[in-house]
Structure formats: structure tokens, C-alpha cells
Amino acid sequence: MEIVVWIGAALSVIGLCGIVYSIVAVTRAKRAKLPDEELRARISKILPINLIALFISMIGLMAVIIGVMLG
């Protein structure tokens, strides 16, 4: 079960990188002083990346918990 823990940890790190990317991208968009419609369009493009990263991170944390419980 040790492999499940390591795979889960890797997925969590990948998800965390995606979340950090989303934060940086939204911060850059806000600092660019874009008009409201353009800012909304740019943020709406970033939103799916953020949700996918959260999902991957959640799956990774679940894998770690399962690996620890079964191992």
C-alpha cells in the first residue's frame, strides 16, 4: 500500500501546483487593469483549471488516506 500513498502524494502536489497557477493567473489578470468584461472572460477561462486542480488534489489526498488505512 506504500505505492498508493506515494501516488496520492504526487497527485496532491500536482493539484497544488494547479491551484497556485490559478492564483497567480487571477492575480495577474486583476493587476492588468482590464475592463470588466475582459477580466470576467479571463477569469472564466481560469476557473475550470482551478476546479480540475482541486479535484486532482482531493483524489490524491483520498489515495493517501486509503493507503495509510490499509497499510
PDB file of C-alpha atoms in Angstrom:
ATOM      1  CA  MET A   1       0.000   0.000   0.000  1.00  0.00           C
ATOM      2  CA  GLU A   2       3.004   2.250   0.145  1.00  0.00           C
ATOM      3  CA  ILE A   3       2.729   2.839  -3.599  1.00  0.00           C
ATOM      4  CA  VAL A   4      -0.819   4.166  -3.146  1.00  0.00           C
ATOM      5  CA  VAL A   5       0.446   6.694  -0.610  1.00  0.00           C
ATOM      6  CA  TRP A   6       3.189   7.884  -2.973  1.00  0.00           C
ATOM      7  CA  ILE A   7       0.820   8.113  -5.949  1.00  0.00           C
ATOM      8  CA  GLY A   8      -1.632  10.055  -3.791  1.00  0.00           C
ATOM      9  CA  ALA A   9       1.101  12.404  -2.633  1.00  0.00           C
ATOM     10  CA  ALA A  10       2.156  13.010  -6.239  1.00  0.00           C
ATOM     11  CA  LEU A  11      -1.437  13.759  -7.259  1.00  0.00           C
ATOM     12  CA  SER A  12      -1.796  16.158  -4.348  1.00  0.00           C
ATOM     13  CA  VAL A  13       1.354  18.011  -5.375  1.00  0.00           C
ATOM     14  CA  ILE A  14       0.144  18.241  -8.984  1.00  0.00           C
ATOM     15  CA  GLY A  15      -3.189  19.603  -7.767  1.00  0.00           C
ATOM     16  CA  LEU A  16      -1.438  22.099  -5.516  1.00  0.00           C
ATOM     17  CA  CYS A  17       0.642  23.333  -8.460  1.00  0.00           C
ATOM     18  CA  GLY A  18      -2.561  23.865 -10.436  1.00  0.00           C
ATOM     19  CA  ILE A  19      -4.112  25.819  -7.585  1.00  0.00           C
ATOM     20  CA  VAL A  20      -1.038  28.028  -7.273  1.00  0.00           C
ATOM     21  CA  TYR A  21      -1.108  28.592 -11.041  1.00  0.00           C
ATOM     22  CA  SER A  22      -4.754  29.658 -10.795  1.00  0.00           C
ATOM     23  CA  ILE A  23      -3.982  32.105  -8.002  1.00  0.00           C
ATOM     24  CA  VAL A  24      -1.088  33.630  -9.929  1.00  0.00           C
ATOM     25  CA  ALA A  25      -3.103  33.877 -13.157  1.00  0.00           C
ATOM     26  CA  VAL A  26      -6.042  35.611 -11.465  1.00  0.00           C
ATOM     27  CA  THR A  27      -3.699  37.997  -9.646  1.00  0.00           C
ATOM     28  CA  ARG A  28      -2.001  38.910 -12.925  1.00  0.00           C
ATOM     29  CA  ALA A  29      -5.374  39.475 -14.576  1.00  0.00           C
ATOM     30  CA  LYS A  30      -6.505  41.777 -11.768  1.00  0.00           C
ATOM     31  CA  ARG A  31      -3.269  43.754 -11.838  1.00  0.00           C
ATOM     32  CA  ALA A  32      -3.541  44.268 -15.611  1.00  0.00           C
ATOM     33  CA  LYS A  33      -6.377  46.794 -15.021  1.00  0.00           C
ATOM     34  CA  LEU A  34      -8.536  45.186 -17.693  1.00  0.00           C
ATOM     35  CA  PRO A  35     -12.091  46.291 -18.441  1.00  0.00           C
ATOM     36  CA  ASP A  36     -14.751  44.399 -16.513  1.00  0.00           C
ATOM     37  CA  GLU A  37     -15.898  42.181 -19.393  1.00  0.00           C
ATOM     38  CA  GLU A  38     -12.361  41.194 -20.367  1.00  0.00           C
ATOM     39  CA  LEU A  39     -11.466  40.468 -16.740  1.00  0.00           C
ATOM     40  CA  ARG A  40     -14.540  38.246 -16.385  1.00  0.00           C
ATOM     41  CA  ALA A  41     -13.646  36.403 -19.596  1.00  0.00           C
ATOM     42  CA  ARG A  42     -10.091  35.772 -18.460  1.00  0.00           C
ATOM     43  CA  ILE A  43     -11.172  34.583 -15.015  1.00  0.00           C
ATOM     44  CA  SER A  44     -13.817  32.321 -16.545  1.00  0.00           C
ATOM     45  CA  LYS A  45     -11.048  30.633 -18.559  1.00  0.00           C
ATOM     46  CA  ILE A  46      -9.045  30.046 -15.380  1.00  0.00           C
ATOM     47  CA  LEU A  47     -11.974  28.651 -13.368  1.00  0.00           C
ATOM     48  CA  PRO A  48     -12.002  25.157 -14.968  1.00  0.00           C
ATOM     49  CA  ILE A  49      -8.259  24.811 -14.326  1.00  0.00           C
ATOM     50  CA  ASN A  50      -8.852  25.657 -10.686  1.00  0.00           C
ATOM     51  CA  LEU A  51     -11.689  23.137 -10.351  1.00  0.00           C
ATOM     52  CA  ILE A  52      -9.691  20.373 -12.034  1.00  0.00           C
ATOM     53  CA  ALA A  53      -6.720  21.093  -9.768  1.00  0.00           C
ATOM     54  CA  LEU A  54      -8.940  20.932  -6.689  1.00  0.00           C
ATOM     55  CA  PHE A  55     -10.385  17.614  -7.887  1.00  0.00           C
ATOM     56  CA  ILE A  56      -6.948  16.115  -8.539  1.00  0.00           C
ATOM     57  CA  SER A  57      -5.733  17.274  -5.144  1.00  0.00           C
ATOM     58  CA  MET A  58      -8.803  15.766  -3.467  1.00  0.00           C
ATOM     59  CA  ILE A  59      -8.301  12.424  -5.222  1.00  0.00           C
ATOM     60  CA  GLY A  60      -4.651  12.446  -4.167  1.00  0.00           C
ATOM     61  CA  LEU A  61      -5.493  13.123  -0.539  1.00  0.00           C
ATOM     62  CA  MET A  62      -8.098  10.353  -0.594  1.00  0.00           C
ATOM     63  CA  ALA A  63      -5.497   7.956  -2.006  1.00  0.00           C
ATOM     64  CA  VAL A  64      -3.077   8.882   0.779  1.00  0.00           C
ATOM     65  CA  ILE A  65      -5.734   8.271   3.431  1.00  0.00           C
ATOM     66  CA  ILE A  66      -6.717   4.924   1.895  1.00  0.00           C
ATOM     67  CA  GLY A  67      -3.080   3.873   1.609  1.00  0.00           C
ATOM     68  CA  VAL A  68      -2.393   4.748   5.245  1.00  0.00           C
ATOM     69  CA  MET A  69      -5.528   2.991   6.478  1.00  0.00           C
ATOM     70  CA  LEU A  70      -4.868  -0.193   4.536  1.00  0.00           C
ATOM     71  CA  GLY A  71      -1.111  -0.190   5.042  1.00  0.00           C
TER      72      GLY A  71
END
